[in-house]
Amino acid sequence: MARKRVAILISGRGSNMAALIEAARGKDYPAEIVLVVSNRPDAQGLAVAETQDVATAVVDQASFPTREAFEAALQAKLAAAKVEIVCLAGFLRRLTASFVERWRGKMLNIHPSLLPAFKGLDTHARALAAGAKSHGCTVHFVVPEIDSGPIVLQAEVPVQNGDDVEKLAARVLAEEHRIYPAALKLLAEDRLRIEGERVIVAGTAKAKD
Ligand code: GRF
């Protein structure tokens, strides 16, 4: 089966992007990263992608008058690269419902909490402040509502007594780098079926990784 053509959208550091690029180097991995797009020209991840010989593009949100104009330029880049799957990886720009609709069932996001808990920003600090014993990360399909959408994979990270934001974030990030490539693999293999809010993974009876 031909490998699926994937674009990764970033805004910053790009460590999840790097994990996806590395996974896609695997001989039997069912997807290839054909493009990394940043909405900010100064995203650190752009240089990382370049050192990995992955094509990059900047669609600078500051140079477009409207969200629609920005997304039209973004869509043009994706179409030119014949992209089939989009992975948001630290992409800090809300997408319009019509863009999300265009990529329904083909666009993933990673979020640093066990959704539906702690949507939005500062998830680690909020989990600590709430006294959560269990934290983690989620890969989900993107829907118009932020940090919502059918869940593909989650990894739980227990909160430890001595945790601060940095320590907890580092352990969650390690899990992000594990589950994002695993989730993309499932999508690229056409093994995911969305039923309402749930994602059914073909070939497994479990609801959990
Ligand atoms: C990650 O924690 C991701 O879950 C969240 O933003 C952060 C991006 O980090 N959406 P990186 O750019 O992948 O290093």
Short mmCIF file of C-alpha atoms and ligand atoms in Angstrom, two decimals:
data_model
loop_
_atom_site.label_atom_id
_atom_site.label_comp_id
_atom_site.label_asym_id
_atom_site.label_seq_id
_atom_site.Cartn_x
_atom_site.Cartn_y
_atom_site.Cartn_z
CA MET A 1 0.00 0.00 0.00
CA ALA A 2 1.33 3.47 -0.88
CA ARG A 3 2.46 5.46 2.10
CA LYS A 4 0.11 8.29 3.06
CA ARG A 5 1.35 11.82 2.44
CA VAL A 6 1.38 13.81 5.68
CA ALA A 7 1.86 17.48 6.51
CA ILE A 8 2.70 18.64 10.02
CA LEU A 9 1.55 22.09 11.14
CA ILE A 10 3.65 23.76 13.83
CA SER A 11 4.04 27.11 15.57
CA GLY A 12 7.04 26.56 17.82
CA ARG A 13 9.54 24.05 19.16
CA GLY A 14 8.46 21.11 17.05
CA SER A 15 9.43 18.19 19.27
CA ASN A 16 6.30 16.24 18.33
CA MET A 17 7.03 17.06 14.71
CA ALA A 18 10.53 15.62 15.16
CA ALA A 19 9.08 12.46 16.71
CA LEU A 20 6.74 12.03 13.74
CA ILE A 21 9.57 12.61 11.25
CA GLU A 22 11.71 10.04 13.00
CA ALA A 23 8.93 7.46 13.13
CA ALA A 24 8.19 7.98 9.45
CA ARG A 25 11.78 7.04 8.67
CA GLY A 26 10.95 3.51 9.78
CA LYS A 27 10.99 1.02 6.94
CA ASP A 28 7.42 -0.21 7.43
CA TYR A 29 5.85 3.03 8.63
CA PRO A 30 2.71 3.67 6.55
CA ALA A 31 3.11 7.46 6.23
CA GLU A 32 5.71 9.89 4.93
CA ILE A 33 6.14 13.47 6.08
CA VAL A 34 6.09 15.49 2.87
CA LEU A 35 5.75 18.97 4.35
CA VAL A 36 6.08 20.96 7.56
CA VAL A 37 4.18 24.24 7.63
CA SER A 38 4.55 26.94 10.26
CA ASN A 39 2.21 29.86 10.75
CA ARG A 40 5.12 31.77 12.28
CA PRO A 41 8.41 32.50 10.51
CA ASP A 42 10.39 32.16 13.75
CA ALA A 43 9.19 28.67 14.75
CA GLN A 44 12.19 26.70 16.00
CA GLY A 45 10.84 23.52 14.46
CA LEU A 46 11.43 24.82 10.92
CA ALA A 47 15.21 24.51 11.30
CA VAL A 48 14.81 21.06 12.82
CA ALA A 49 12.74 19.90 9.83
CA GLU A 50 15.30 21.32 7.44
CA THR A 51 18.12 19.40 9.09
CA GLN A 52 15.98 16.29 8.57
CA ASP A 53 15.58 17.10 4.85
CA VAL A 54 11.84 17.61 5.15
CA ALA A 55 10.30 20.34 2.98
CA THR A 56 9.14 23.36 4.93
CA ALA A 57 6.85 26.29 4.25
CA VAL A 58 5.86 29.38 6.19
CA VAL A 59 2.37 30.72 5.88
CA ASP A 60 2.81 33.76 8.07
CA GLN A 61 -0.51 34.57 9.68
CA ALA A 62 0.61 38.18 10.12
CA SER A 63 0.63 38.73 6.38
CA PHE A 64 -3.02 37.80 5.78
CA PRO A 65 -5.93 40.13 6.48
CA THR A 66 -8.38 37.39 7.46
CA ARG A 67 -8.46 33.87 8.81
CA GLU A 68 -9.98 32.73 5.50
CA ALA A 69 -7.16 34.27 3.45
CA PHE A 70 -4.58 32.61 5.71
CA GLU A 71 -6.29 29.25 5.39
CA ALA A 72 -6.62 29.55 1.62
CA ALA A 73 -2.84 29.98 1.43
CA LEU A 74 -2.33 27.06 3.80
CA GLN A 75 -4.70 24.86 1.82
CA ALA A 76 -2.85 25.76 -1.40
CA LYS A 77 0.42 24.52 0.14
CA LEU A 78 -1.22 21.28 1.27
CA ALA A 79 -2.82 20.71 -2.11
CA ALA A 80 0.41 21.40 -3.98
CA ALA A 81 2.15 18.76 -1.86
CA LYS A 82 -0.74 16.31 -2.42
CA VAL A 83 -1.20 15.98 1.33
CA GLU A 84 -3.65 13.34 2.55
CA ILE A 85 -3.33 13.67 6.33
CA VAL A 86 -2.62 16.74 8.49
CA CYS A 87 -1.04 16.52 11.95
CA LEU A 88 -1.26 19.58 14.20
CA ALA A 89 1.76 19.57 16.51
CA GLY A 90 1.87 22.60 18.76
CA PHE A 91 -0.02 24.60 16.13
CA LEU A 92 -1.33 27.63 17.98
CA ARG A 93 -3.90 28.99 15.58
CA ARG A 94 -7.60 28.33 15.71
CA LEU A 95 -8.86 26.92 12.42
CA THR A 96 -12.22 27.81 10.93
CA ALA A 97 -15.03 25.28 10.81
CA SER A 98 -14.83 25.16 7.05
CA PHE A 99 -11.11 24.30 7.05
CA VAL A 100 -11.68 21.68 9.74
CA GLU A 101 -14.58 20.29 7.74
CA ARG A 102 -12.35 20.02 4.66
CA TRP A 103 -10.01 17.77 6.68
CA ARG A 104 -12.60 15.89 8.71
CA GLY A 105 -11.36 12.43 9.65
CA LYS A 106 -7.93 13.27 8.24
CA MET A 107 -6.58 15.79 10.74
CA LEU A 108 -5.10 14.89 14.13
CA ASN A 109 -4.00 17.00 17.09
CA ILE A 110 -2.01 16.25 20.21
CA HIS A 111 -3.00 17.83 23.50
CA PRO A 112 -1.08 17.63 26.77
CA SER A 113 -3.85 16.39 29.05
CA LEU A 114 -6.22 13.48 29.38
CA LEU A 115 -9.11 15.04 27.47
CA PRO A 116 -11.81 16.02 28.19
CA ALA A 117 -9.97 17.28 31.29
CA PHE A 118 -7.90 20.44 30.99
CA LYS A 119 -8.69 21.76 27.54
CA GLY A 120 -6.78 24.91 26.60
CA LEU A 121 -3.40 26.18 27.79
CA ASP A 122 -1.23 25.62 30.88
CA THR A 123 -2.51 22.10 31.30
CA HIS A 124 0.31 20.89 33.55
CA ALA A 125 0.00 23.78 36.01
CA ARG A 126 -3.76 23.34 36.08
CA ALA A 127 -3.52 19.59 36.66
CA LEU A 128 -1.14 20.20 39.58
CA ALA A 129 -3.33 22.98 41.00
CA ALA A 130 -6.36 20.71 40.81
CA GLY A 131 -4.54 17.97 42.67
CA ALA A 132 -4.99 15.48 39.84
CA LYS A 133 -3.31 12.13 40.52
CA SER A 134 -3.48 11.20 36.90
CA HIS A 135 -2.43 13.37 33.96
CA GLY A 136 -1.25 12.62 30.44
CA CYS A 137 -1.80 13.35 26.79
CA THR A 138 -4.31 12.72 24.04
CA VAL A 139 -4.25 12.36 20.27
CA HIS A 140 -7.65 13.21 18.81
CA PHE A 141 -9.33 14.00 15.53
CA VAL A 142 -9.80 17.72 15.03
CA VAL A 143 -13.30 19.18 15.12
CA PRO A 144 -14.24 22.87 15.10
CA GLU A 145 -14.44 23.07 18.90
CA ILE A 146 -10.93 23.48 20.38
CA ASP A 147 -9.39 20.43 22.10
CA SER A 148 -12.42 18.29 21.36
CA GLY A 149 -13.04 15.53 18.88
CA PRO A 150 -12.95 11.75 18.84
CA ILE A 151 -10.00 10.38 20.84
CA VAL A 152 -7.57 8.08 19.05
CA LEU A 153 -4.99 7.33 21.78
CA GLN A 154 -4.23 8.52 25.29
CA ALA A 155 -1.32 7.91 27.61
CA GLU A 156 -1.66 8.29 31.34
CA VAL A 157 1.14 9.86 33.36
CA PRO A 158 0.77 9.53 37.14
CA VAL A 159 1.43 12.72 39.09
CA GLN A 160 4.28 12.22 41.59
CA ASN A 161 4.72 13.87 44.96
CA GLY A 162 7.71 16.00 44.00
CA ASP A 163 6.28 17.15 40.66
CA ASP A 164 6.44 20.70 39.43
CA VAL A 165 5.31 21.92 36.01
CA GLU A 166 8.68 21.18 34.38
CA LYS A 167 9.00 17.65 35.72
CA LEU A 168 5.43 16.72 34.89
CA ALA A 169 5.62 18.32 31.44
CA ALA A 170 8.78 16.39 30.61
CA ARG A 171 7.20 13.03 31.47
CA VAL A 172 4.04 13.90 29.53
CA LEU A 173 6.10 15.04 26.53
CA ALA A 174 7.91 11.70 26.41
CA GLU A 175 4.53 10.01 26.15
CA GLU A 176 3.38 12.49 23.47
CA HIS A 177 6.36 11.47 21.39
CA ARG A 178 5.32 7.84 21.74
CA ILE A 179 1.57 8.04 21.10
CA TYR A 180 1.52 10.58 18.26
CA PRO A 181 3.48 8.36 15.85
CA ALA A 182 1.38 5.39 17.00
CA ALA A 183 -1.88 7.25 16.30
CA LEU A 184 -0.72 8.48 12.90
CA LYS A 185 0.26 4.93 12.02
CA LEU A 186 -3.26 3.71 12.80
CA LEU A 187 -4.85 6.48 10.72
CA ALA A 188 -2.46 5.92 7.80
CA GLU A 189 -3.28 2.22 7.86
CA ASP A 190 -7.00 3.06 7.62
CA ARG A 191 -7.59 1.25 10.89
CA LEU A 192 -9.66 3.99 12.56
CA ARG A 193 -13.43 4.24 12.33
CA ILE A 194 -15.25 7.15 13.95
CA GLU A 195 -18.58 6.25 15.56
CA GLY A 196 -20.09 9.35 17.11
CA GLU A 197 -17.58 10.51 19.70
CA ARG A 198 -15.70 7.23 19.74
CA VAL A 199 -12.89 5.91 17.62
CA ILE A 200 -12.95 2.20 16.97
CA VAL A 201 -9.55 0.73 16.18
CA ALA A 202 -9.74 -2.18 13.79
CA GLY A 203 -7.97 -5.30 14.91
CA THR A 204 -8.23 -4.69 18.64
CA ALA A 205 -10.98 -5.30 21.15
CA LYS A 206 -9.52 -2.82 23.62
CA ALA A 207 -10.61 0.78 23.96
CA LYS A 208 -7.16 1.65 25.25
CA ASP A 209 -3.58 1.28 23.99
C1 GRF B 1 2.91 19.86 23.11
O1 GRF B 1 2.84 19.73 24.51
C2 GRF B 1 1.59 19.56 22.50
O2 GRF B 1 0.87 18.59 23.17
C3 GRF B 1 0.87 20.87 22.58
O3 GRF B 1 1.86 21.85 22.36
C4 GRF B 1 3.13 21.31 22.70
C5 GRF B 1 3.97 21.43 21.48
O4 GRF B 1 5.29 21.01 21.71
N1 GRF B 1 -0.24 20.91 21.65
P1 GRF B 1 6.22 20.71 20.48
O5 GRF B 1 6.20 21.95 19.60
O6 GRF B 1 5.69 19.51 19.76
O7 GRF B 1 7.58 20.48 21.07
#
